[in-house]
Amino acid sequence: MTETSTAVPAGPLAGLTVLEMGTLIAGPFCGQILGDFGATVIKIEDPGKGDPMRQWGRSLPKGHSPWWPVIGRNKQSVTLDLRVPEGQALARRLIAGADVLVENFRPGALEKWGLGYDVLSADNPGLVMARVSGFGQTGPYAQRAGYALVGEAMGGLRYVTGEPDRPPARAGISIGDSLAGLHAALGVMMALHGRHRTGRGQVVDAAIYESVLSVMENLITEYGLTGYVRERSGAVLPGIAPSNAYPTGDGALVVIGANQDTLFARLCEAMDRPDLAADPRFAGHAARGVHQAVLDAEIAAWTSTLKAADLLARMEAHGVAAGRVYRAPDMLDDPQFVARQSIIETPHPVFGAVHMQNVFPRLSESPGHVRWPGPALGEHTDLVLAERLGLSDQILSDLRSRAII
């Protein structure tokens, strides 16, 4: 592992100023992505409380959330009460000098505070405003509370996740929030590219349910053409075989994907079972799909006789896609993760150092970096308000005494 620091090359978004107004994951993940690639991200937080992600987590080592160092990384924290006129006026001045505003309040909240896009774009015609919400800015559901679990359910992901004989399951992460943040970041970059031609910014409307819907492959099209409703299928995709997680003799699980004819033939060679490749039940893609359960049982019986390392070595030797089902400690020890620095260790003022996932994707000429972990609440308030708005120490002291900042 290598340590990161603030002494890193500027990323491809260096010079871009982003104001982040939002909490939890969906909006802040968009800000994280932009900050990872060099943008100056100024996160506006409520004085005294800040983003709830500062307190979230299964455990709070040393009284601090292990979640915050990641979602807050590369950001400057400025405290500002957006519910009072003075706070709103200061926010408006900051936004006037920004390239991008990211927010994930319920639709209408910023308008209520006098910070709607019509007002902000009059001050700053080039402003790109990314709005992340459960159901988008329009439609009959726009005002509903929309957390990730609702977007995942209505976007179709929940229904197809889990075992067929049980109620729908959820992924172990808030994937709907992250997908919405990804779409918002993608929309921001497209809007900025458009600004180069027109000189004008625009609104990026990223709804959680639509962000989930966008990755649901052919689910809608297949239903429209055939009437087929995709169901839960557990660890497999019906008709795609072999493609499953198989047990090993030392208690690990290894996923193997060999559903193409050539790959399946190589798997049979690795198993010393040429009879399987010649068996009419498994001789083609469609046939293997029909007899998926029988084929999986044959493969599982064989993988159970091998240790995971030996099984993976045999799969690699025969050119068959395979990998262990990893937990966090497995990732930290894996040579591929280490060689590519997929997980980095960065200094932290409370923990000493923290591990976290690196910046992705990788750019060959101007890669992103983790410059610092999530900052302390209000750590950059005086710096930002003094440098960007010219506020004096006396004014800052007065604003702080009245809990405006």
Coordinates of N, CA, C and O in Angstrom, one line a residue, residues 10-150:
A10 N -2.2 17.7 -10.4 CA -3.6 18.1 -10.6 C -4.4 17.2 -11.5 O -3.8 16.6 -12.5
G11 N -5.6 16.9 -11.2 CA -6.4 16.0 -12.0 C -7.0 16.7 -13.2 O -6.8 17.9 -13.4
P12 N -7.7 15.9 -14.0 CA -8.2 16.5 -15.3 C -9.3 17.6 -15.0 O -9.6 18.4 -15.9
L13 N -9.9 17.6 -13.8 CA -10.9 18.6 -13.5 C -10.4 19.7 -12.6 O -11.2 20.5 -12.1
A14 N -9.1 19.8 -12.5 CA -8.5 20.9 -11.8 C -8.9 22.3 -12.4 O -9.0 22.4 -13.6
G15 N -9.3 23.2 -11.5 CA -9.8 24.5 -11.9 C -11.3 24.6 -12.0 O -11.9 25.7 -12.1
L16 N -11.9 23.4 -11.8 CA -13.4 23.4 -11.8 C -13.9 23.5 -10.3 O -13.4 22.8 -9.4
T17 N -14.8 24.4 -10.1 CA -15.3 24.7 -8.7 C -16.7 24.1 -8.6 O -17.6 24.4 -9.4
V18 N -16.9 23.2 -7.6 CA -18.2 22.5 -7.4 C -18.7 22.8 -6.0 O -17.9 22.7 -5.0
L19 N -19.9 23.3 -5.9 CA -20.5 23.4 -4.6 C -21.4 22.2 -4.4 O -22.3 21.9 -5.3
E20 N -21.2 21.5 -3.3 CA -22.1 20.4 -3.0 C -23.0 20.7 -1.8 O -22.6 21.0 -0.7
M21 N -24.3 20.7 -2.1 CA -25.3 20.8 -1.1 C -26.1 19.5 -1.1 O -26.9 19.3 -2.0
G22 N -25.9 18.7 -0.1 CA -26.6 17.4 -0.1 C -26.0 16.6 1.0 O -25.0 16.9 1.6
T23 N -26.7 15.5 1.4 CA -26.3 14.7 2.5 C -26.5 13.2 2.1 O -27.0 12.9 1.0
L24 N -26.0 12.3 2.9 CA -26.0 10.9 2.7 C -25.2 10.5 1.5 O -24.0 10.9 1.4
I25 N -25.7 9.8 0.5 CA -24.8 9.2 -0.5 C -25.1 9.7 -1.9 O -24.1 10.0 -2.6
A26 N -26.3 9.8 -2.3 CA -26.6 10.0 -3.8 C -25.9 11.3 -4.3 O -25.1 11.2 -5.2
G27 N -26.2 12.5 -3.7 CA -25.6 13.7 -4.2 C -24.1 13.7 -3.8 O -23.2 14.0 -4.7
P28 N -23.7 13.4 -2.6 CA -22.3 13.4 -2.2 C -21.4 12.4 -3.0 O -20.2 12.7 -3.2
F29 N -22.0 11.3 -3.5 CA -21.1 10.5 -4.3 C -20.8 11.1 -5.6 O -19.7 10.9 -6.1
C30 N -21.7 11.9 -6.2 CA -21.4 12.7 -7.4 C -20.3 13.6 -7.1 O -19.3 13.7 -7.8
G31 N -20.3 14.3 -5.9 CA -19.3 15.2 -5.5 C -18.0 14.5 -5.3 O -16.9 15.0 -5.6
Q32 N -18.0 13.3 -4.7 CA -16.8 12.5 -4.5 C -16.1 12.2 -5.9 O -14.9 12.4 -6.0
I33 N -16.9 11.8 -6.8 CA -16.3 11.5 -8.1 C -15.6 12.7 -8.8 O -14.5 12.7 -9.2
L34 N -16.3 13.9 -8.7 CA -15.7 15.1 -9.3 C -14.5 15.5 -8.5 O -13.5 15.9 -9.1
G35 N -14.5 15.4 -7.2 CA -13.3 15.7 -6.4 C -12.2 14.8 -6.6 O -11.0 15.2 -6.6
D36 N -12.5 13.5 -6.8 CA -11.4 12.5 -7.1 C -10.6 12.9 -8.3 O -9.4 12.5 -8.4
F37 N -11.2 13.6 -9.2 CA -10.4 13.9 -10.5 C -10.0 15.4 -10.5 O -9.8 15.9 -11.6
G38 N -9.9 16.0 -9.3 CA -9.2 17.3 -9.2 C -10.1 18.5 -9.1 O -9.6 19.6 -8.9
A39 N -11.4 18.4 -9.2 CA -12.3 19.5 -8.9 C -12.2 20.0 -7.5 O -12.0 19.2 -6.6
T40 N -12.3 21.3 -7.3 CA -12.4 21.9 -6.0 C -13.9 21.7 -5.5 O -14.8 22.4 -6.1
V41 N -14.1 20.9 -4.6 CA -15.5 20.6 -4.1 C -15.7 21.2 -2.8 O -15.0 20.8 -1.8
I42 N -16.6 22.2 -2.7 CA -16.9 22.9 -1.4 C -18.2 22.3 -0.9 O -19.2 22.5 -1.6
K43 N -18.1 21.6 0.2 CA -19.3 20.9 0.7 C -20.0 21.8 1.7 O -19.3 22.2 2.7
I44 N -21.2 22.2 1.5 CA -22.0 23.1 2.4 C -22.7 22.1 3.4 O -23.4 21.3 3.0
E45 N -22.4 22.3 4.7 CA -23.0 21.5 5.8 C -23.7 22.4 6.8 O -23.3 23.5 7.0
D46 N -24.7 21.8 7.5 CA -25.4 22.5 8.5 C -24.5 22.7 9.7 O -23.9 21.7 10.2
P47 N -24.5 23.9 10.2 CA -23.6 24.1 11.4 C -24.0 23.3 12.6 O -25.2 23.1 12.9
G48 N -23.0 22.7 13.2 CA -23.2 21.9 14.5 C -23.6 20.5 14.2 O -23.3 19.7 15.1
K49 N -24.1 20.1 13.1 CA -24.5 18.8 12.8 C -23.8 18.2 11.6 O -23.3 17.0 11.7
G50 N -23.8 18.9 10.5 CA -23.1 18.3 9.3 C -23.9 17.2 8.7 O -25.0 16.9 9.0
D51 N -23.2 16.6 7.7 CA -23.8 15.5 7.0 C -24.0 14.3 7.9 O -23.1 13.9 8.7
P52 N -25.2 13.7 7.9 CA -25.4 12.5 8.8 C -24.4 11.4 8.6 O -24.2 10.5 9.5
M53 N -23.7 11.4 7.4 CA -22.7 10.3 7.1 C -21.6 10.4 8.1 O -20.8 9.4 8.2
R54 N -21.4 11.5 8.8 CA -20.4 11.7 9.8 C -20.6 10.8 11.0 O -19.7 10.5 11.8
Q55 N -21.9 10.4 11.2 CA -22.2 9.5 12.3 C -22.7 8.1 11.9 O -22.9 7.3 12.8
W56 N -22.8 7.9 10.6 CA -23.4 6.6 10.2 C -22.3 5.5 10.2 O -21.1 5.8 10.1
G57 N -22.7 4.3 10.4 CA -21.8 3.1 10.3 C -22.2 2.1 11.4 O -22.8 2.4 12.4
R58 N -21.8 0.9 11.1 CA -22.1 -0.2 12.1 C -21.4 0.0 13.4 O -21.9 -0.3 14.5
S59 N -20.2 0.6 13.3 CA -19.4 0.9 14.5 C -18.8 2.3 14.3 O -18.7 2.8 13.2
L60 N -18.4 2.9 15.4 CA -17.8 4.2 15.3 C -16.4 4.2 16.1 O -16.3 4.6 17.2
P61 N -15.4 3.7 15.4 CA -14.1 3.6 16.1 C -13.6 5.0 16.4 O -13.6 5.9 15.6
K62 N -13.2 5.2 17.7 CA -12.7 6.5 18.2 C -13.8 7.5 18.0 O -13.5 8.7 17.9
G63 N -15.1 7.1 18.0 CA -16.2 8.0 17.9 C -16.4 8.6 16.6 O -17.2 9.6 16.4
H64 N -15.8 8.1 15.5 CA -15.9 8.6 14.2 C -16.4 7.6 13.2 O -16.0 6.4 13.3
S65 N -17.2 8.0 12.2 CA -17.7 7.1 11.2 C -16.6 6.6 10.3 O -15.9 7.5 9.7
P66 N -16.5 5.3 10.0 CA -15.6 4.9 8.9 C -16.1 5.1 7.5 O -15.4 4.9 6.5
W67 N -17.4 5.6 7.4 CA -18.0 5.9 6.2 C -17.5 7.3 5.6 O -17.3 7.5 4.5
W68 N -17.4 8.3 6.6 CA -17.1 9.6 6.2 C -15.8 9.8 5.5 O -15.7 10.6 4.5
P69 N -14.7 9.2 5.9 CA -13.5 9.4 5.1 C -13.5 9.2 3.6 O -12.8 9.8 2.9
V70 N -14.4 8.3 3.2 CA -14.5 8.0 1.8 C -15.5 8.9 1.1 O -15.1 9.6 0.1
I71 N -16.7 9.1 1.6 CA -17.7 9.9 0.9 C -17.3 11.4 1.0 O -17.7 12.2 0.1
G72 N -16.5 11.7 2.0 CA -16.2 13.1 2.1 C -14.8 13.5 1.6 O -14.3 14.6 1.8
R73 N -14.1 12.5 1.0 CA -12.7 12.7 0.6 C -12.6 13.8 -0.5 O -13.5 14.0 -1.3
N74 N -11.5 14.5 -0.4 CA -11.1 15.5 -1.4 C -12.1 16.7 -1.4 O -12.2 17.5 -2.4
K75 N -12.8 16.9 -0.3 CA -13.8 18.0 -0.2 C -13.4 19.0 0.8 O -12.7 18.6 1.8
Q76 N -13.8 20.2 0.7 CA -13.7 21.2 1.7 C -15.0 21.4 2.4 O -16.0 21.5 1.8
S77 N -15.0 21.4 3.7 CA -16.2 21.5 4.5 C -16.4 22.9 5.0 O -15.6 23.5 5.6
V78 N -17.6 23.5 4.6 CA -18.0 24.8 5.0 C -19.3 24.8 5.6 O -20.3 24.2 5.1
T79 N -19.5 25.3 6.8 CA -20.8 25.2 7.5 C -21.5 26.5 7.2 O -21.0 27.6 7.2
L80 N -22.8 26.3 6.9 CA -23.7 27.4 6.5 C -25.1 27.0 6.7 O -25.6 26.0 6.2
D81 N -25.9 27.9 7.4 CA -27.3 27.6 7.6 C -28.1 28.1 6.4 O -28.3 29.3 6.3
L82 N -28.6 27.1 5.6 CA -29.3 27.5 4.4 C -30.8 27.8 4.7 O -31.5 28.2 3.8
R83 N -31.2 27.7 6.0 CA -32.6 27.9 6.3 C -32.9 29.4 6.8 O -34.0 29.7 7.1
V84 N -31.8 30.2 6.8 CA -32.0 31.6 7.2 C -31.5 32.5 6.0 O -30.7 32.1 5.2
P85 N -32.1 33.7 5.9 CA -31.8 34.5 4.8 C -30.3 34.8 4.6 O -29.8 34.9 3.5
E86 N -29.6 35.1 5.7 CA -28.2 35.4 5.6 C -27.4 34.2 5.0 O -26.5 34.4 4.2
G87 N -27.7 33.0 5.5 CA -27.1 31.8 4.9 C -27.4 31.6 3.4 O -26.5 31.3 2.6
Q88 N -28.6 31.9 3.1 CA -29.0 31.8 1.7 C -28.3 32.8 0.8 O -27.8 32.5 -0.3
A89 N -28.1 34.0 1.3 CA -27.4 35.0 0.6 C -25.9 34.7 0.4 O -25.4 34.9 -0.7
L90 N -25.3 34.1 1.4 CA -23.9 33.7 1.3 C -23.8 32.6 0.3 O -22.8 32.5 -0.5
A91 N -24.7 31.6 0.3 CA -24.7 30.5 -0.6 C -24.8 31.0 -2.0 O -24.1 30.5 -2.9
R92 N -25.7 31.9 -2.2 CA -25.9 32.5 -3.6 C -24.7 33.1 -4.1 O -24.3 33.0 -5.3
R93 N -23.9 33.8 -3.2 CA -22.7 34.4 -3.7 C -21.6 33.4 -4.0 O -20.9 33.5 -5.0
L94 N -21.6 32.3 -3.2 CA -20.6 31.2 -3.5 C -21.0 30.6 -4.9 O -20.1 30.3 -5.7
I95 N -22.3 30.3 -5.1 CA -22.7 29.7 -6.3 C -22.4 30.5 -7.5 O -22.1 30.0 -8.6
A96 N -22.5 31.9 -7.4 CA -22.2 32.8 -8.5 C -20.8 32.6 -9.0 O -20.5 32.9 -10.2
G97 N -19.9 32.1 -8.2 CA -18.5 31.9 -8.7 C -18.2 30.4 -8.9 O -17.0 30.1 -9.1
A98 N -19.2 29.6 -9.0 CA -19.0 28.1 -9.2 C -19.3 27.7 -10.6 O -20.0 28.4 -11.3
D99 N -18.8 26.6 -11.0 CA -19.1 25.9 -12.2 C -20.3 25.0 -12.1 O -21.1 24.8 -13.0
V100 N -20.3 24.3 -10.9 CA -21.3 23.2 -10.8 C -21.9 23.3 -9.4 O -21.2 23.6 -8.4
L101 N -23.2 23.1 -9.3 CA -23.9 22.9 -8.0 C -24.5 21.5 -8.0 O -25.2 21.2 -8.9
V102 N -24.2 20.8 -6.9 CA -24.8 19.4 -6.7 C -25.7 19.5 -5.5 O -25.2 19.9 -4.4
E103 N -26.9 19.1 -5.7 CA -27.8 19.1 -4.5 C -28.7 17.8 -4.6 O -29.1 17.3 -5.6
N104 N -29.1 17.4 -3.4 CA -30.1 16.3 -3.4 C -31.1 16.5 -2.3 O -31.6 15.5 -1.6
F105 N -31.6 17.7 -2.2 CA -32.8 18.0 -1.3 C -34.0 17.5 -2.0 O -34.0 17.3 -3.2
R106 N -35.1 17.5 -1.3 CA -36.4 17.1 -2.0 C -36.7 18.3 -2.9 O -36.5 19.4 -2.6
P107 N -37.2 18.0 -4.1 CA -37.5 19.0 -5.1 C -38.4 20.1 -4.5 O -39.4 19.9 -3.8
G108 N -38.0 21.3 -4.8 CA -38.7 22.5 -4.3 C -38.0 23.2 -3.1 O -38.3 24.3 -2.8
A109 N -37.1 22.4 -2.4 CA -36.4 23.0 -1.2 C -35.6 24.2 -1.6 O -35.7 25.3 -0.9
L110 N -34.8 24.1 -2.6 CA -33.9 25.2 -3.0 C -34.8 26.4 -3.5 O -34.4 27.6 -3.2
E111 N -35.8 26.1 -4.2 CA -36.7 27.2 -4.6 C -37.3 28.0 -3.4 O -37.4 29.2 -3.5
K112 N -37.7 27.2 -2.4 CA -38.2 27.8 -1.2 C -37.2 28.7 -0.5 O -37.6 29.7 0.1
W113 N -35.9 28.4 -0.7 CA -34.9 29.2 -0.1 C -34.4 30.3 -1.1 O -33.4 31.0 -0.8
G114 N -35.1 30.5 -2.2 CA -34.6 31.5 -3.1 C -33.4 31.1 -3.9 O -32.7 32.0 -4.4
L115 N -33.2 29.8 -4.1 CA -32.0 29.3 -4.7 C -32.3 28.4 -5.9 O -31.6 27.5 -6.2
G116 N -33.5 28.7 -6.5 CA -33.8 27.9 -7.7 C -32.9 28.2 -8.9 O -32.2 29.2 -8.9
Y117 N -33.0 27.3 -9.9 CA -32.0 27.5 -11.0 C -32.3 28.8 -11.8 O -31.4 29.4 -12.3
D118 N -33.5 29.3 -11.8 CA -33.8 30.5 -12.5 C -33.1 31.7 -11.9 O -32.5 32.5 -12.5
V119 N -33.0 31.7 -10.5 CA -32.3 32.8 -9.8 C -30.8 32.6 -10.0 O -30.1 33.6 -10.3
L120 N -30.3 31.4 -9.8 CA -28.9 31.1 -9.8 C -28.3 31.3 -11.2 O -27.2 31.9 -11.3
S121 N -29.0 30.9 -12.2 CA -28.5 31.1 -13.5 C -28.5 32.5 -14.0 O -27.8 32.9 -14.9
A122 N -29.4 33.3 -13.4 CA -29.4 34.8 -13.7 C -28.1 35.4 -13.3 O -27.5 36.3 -13.9
D123 N -27.6 34.9 -12.1 CA -26.3 35.4 -11.6 C -25.1 34.7 -12.3 O -24.1 35.4 -12.5
N124 N -25.3 33.5 -12.7 CA -24.2 32.7 -13.3 C -24.8 31.9 -14.5 O -25.1 30.7 -14.3
P125 N -24.8 32.4 -15.7 CA -25.4 31.7 -16.8 C -24.8 30.4 -17.2 O -25.4 29.5 -17.8
G126 N -23.5 30.2 -16.8 CA -22.8 29.0 -17.1 C -22.9 27.9 -16.1 O -22.4 26.8 -16.2
L127 N -23.7 28.1 -15.1 CA -23.9 27.2 -14.0 C -24.5 25.9 -14.4 O -25.6 25.9 -15.1
V128 N -23.9 24.8 -14.1 CA -24.5 23.4 -14.3 C -25.0 23.0 -12.9 O -24.2 23.0 -11.9
M129 N -26.2 22.6 -12.8 CA -26.9 22.3 -11.6 C -27.3 20.8 -11.6 O -28.2 20.4 -12.4
A130 N -26.7 20.0 -10.8 CA -27.0 18.5 -10.8 C -28.0 18.3 -9.6 O -27.6 18.6 -8.5
R131 N -29.2 17.9 -9.9 CA -30.2 17.6 -8.9 C -30.5 16.1 -8.8 O -31.0 15.5 -9.8
V132 N -30.2 15.6 -7.7 CA -30.3 14.2 -7.5 C -31.5 14.0 -6.5 O -31.5 14.6 -5.4
S133 N -32.5 13.1 -6.9 CA -33.6 12.9 -6.0 C -34.2 11.5 -6.3 O -33.8 10.8 -7.2
G134 N -35.2 11.2 -5.5 CA -35.7 9.8 -5.6 C -36.5 9.6 -6.9 O -36.3 8.6 -7.6
F135 N -37.3 10.6 -7.3 CA -38.2 10.5 -8.5 C -38.0 11.6 -9.5 O -38.8 11.6 -10.5
G136 N -37.0 12.4 -9.4 CA -36.8 13.4 -10.4 C -37.5 14.7 -10.0 O -38.2 14.8 -9.0
Q137 N -37.3 15.7 -10.8 CA -37.9 17.1 -10.5 C -39.3 17.2 -11.0 O -39.9 18.2 -10.7
T138 N -39.8 16.3 -11.8 CA -41.2 16.4 -12.3 C -41.9 15.1 -12.1 O -41.4 14.1 -11.7
G139 N -43.2 15.2 -12.4 CA -44.0 14.0 -12.3 C -44.8 13.9 -11.0 O -44.4 14.7 -10.0
P140 N -45.8 13.1 -10.9 CA -46.7 13.1 -9.7 C -46.0 12.6 -8.4 O -46.5 12.8 -7.3
Y141 N -44.8 11.9 -8.6 CA -44.1 11.4 -7.4 C -42.9 12.3 -7.0 O -42.2 12.0 -6.0
A142 N -42.7 13.4 -7.7 CA -41.5 14.3 -7.4 C -41.4 14.7 -6.0 O -40.3 14.7 -5.5
Q143 N -42.5 14.9 -5.3 CA -42.4 15.4 -3.9 C -42.3 14.3 -2.9 O -42.1 14.6 -1.7
R144 N -42.3 13.1 -3.3 CA -42.2 11.9 -2.4 C -40.8 11.8 -1.9 O -39.8 12.1 -2.6
A145 N -40.7 11.3 -0.6 CA -39.4 10.9 -0.1 C -38.9 9.8 -1.0 O -39.6 8.8 -1.2
G146 N -37.6 9.8 -1.4 CA -37.2 8.8 -2.3 C -35.8 8.2 -1.9 O -34.8 8.7 -2.5
Y147 N -35.7 7.3 -1.0 CA -34.4 6.7 -0.6 C -34.0 5.7 -1.6 O -34.9 5.2 -2.5
A148 N -32.8 5.2 -1.5 CA -32.3 4.2 -2.4 C -33.2 2.9 -2.5 O -33.4 2.4 -3.5
L149 N -33.6 2.5 -1.3 CA -34.4 1.2 -1.3 C -35.7 1.3 -2.1 O -36.1 0.4 -2.7
V150 N -36.3 2.5 -2.1 CA -37.5 2.7 -2.9 C -37.1 2.8 -4.4 O -37.8 2.1 -5.2

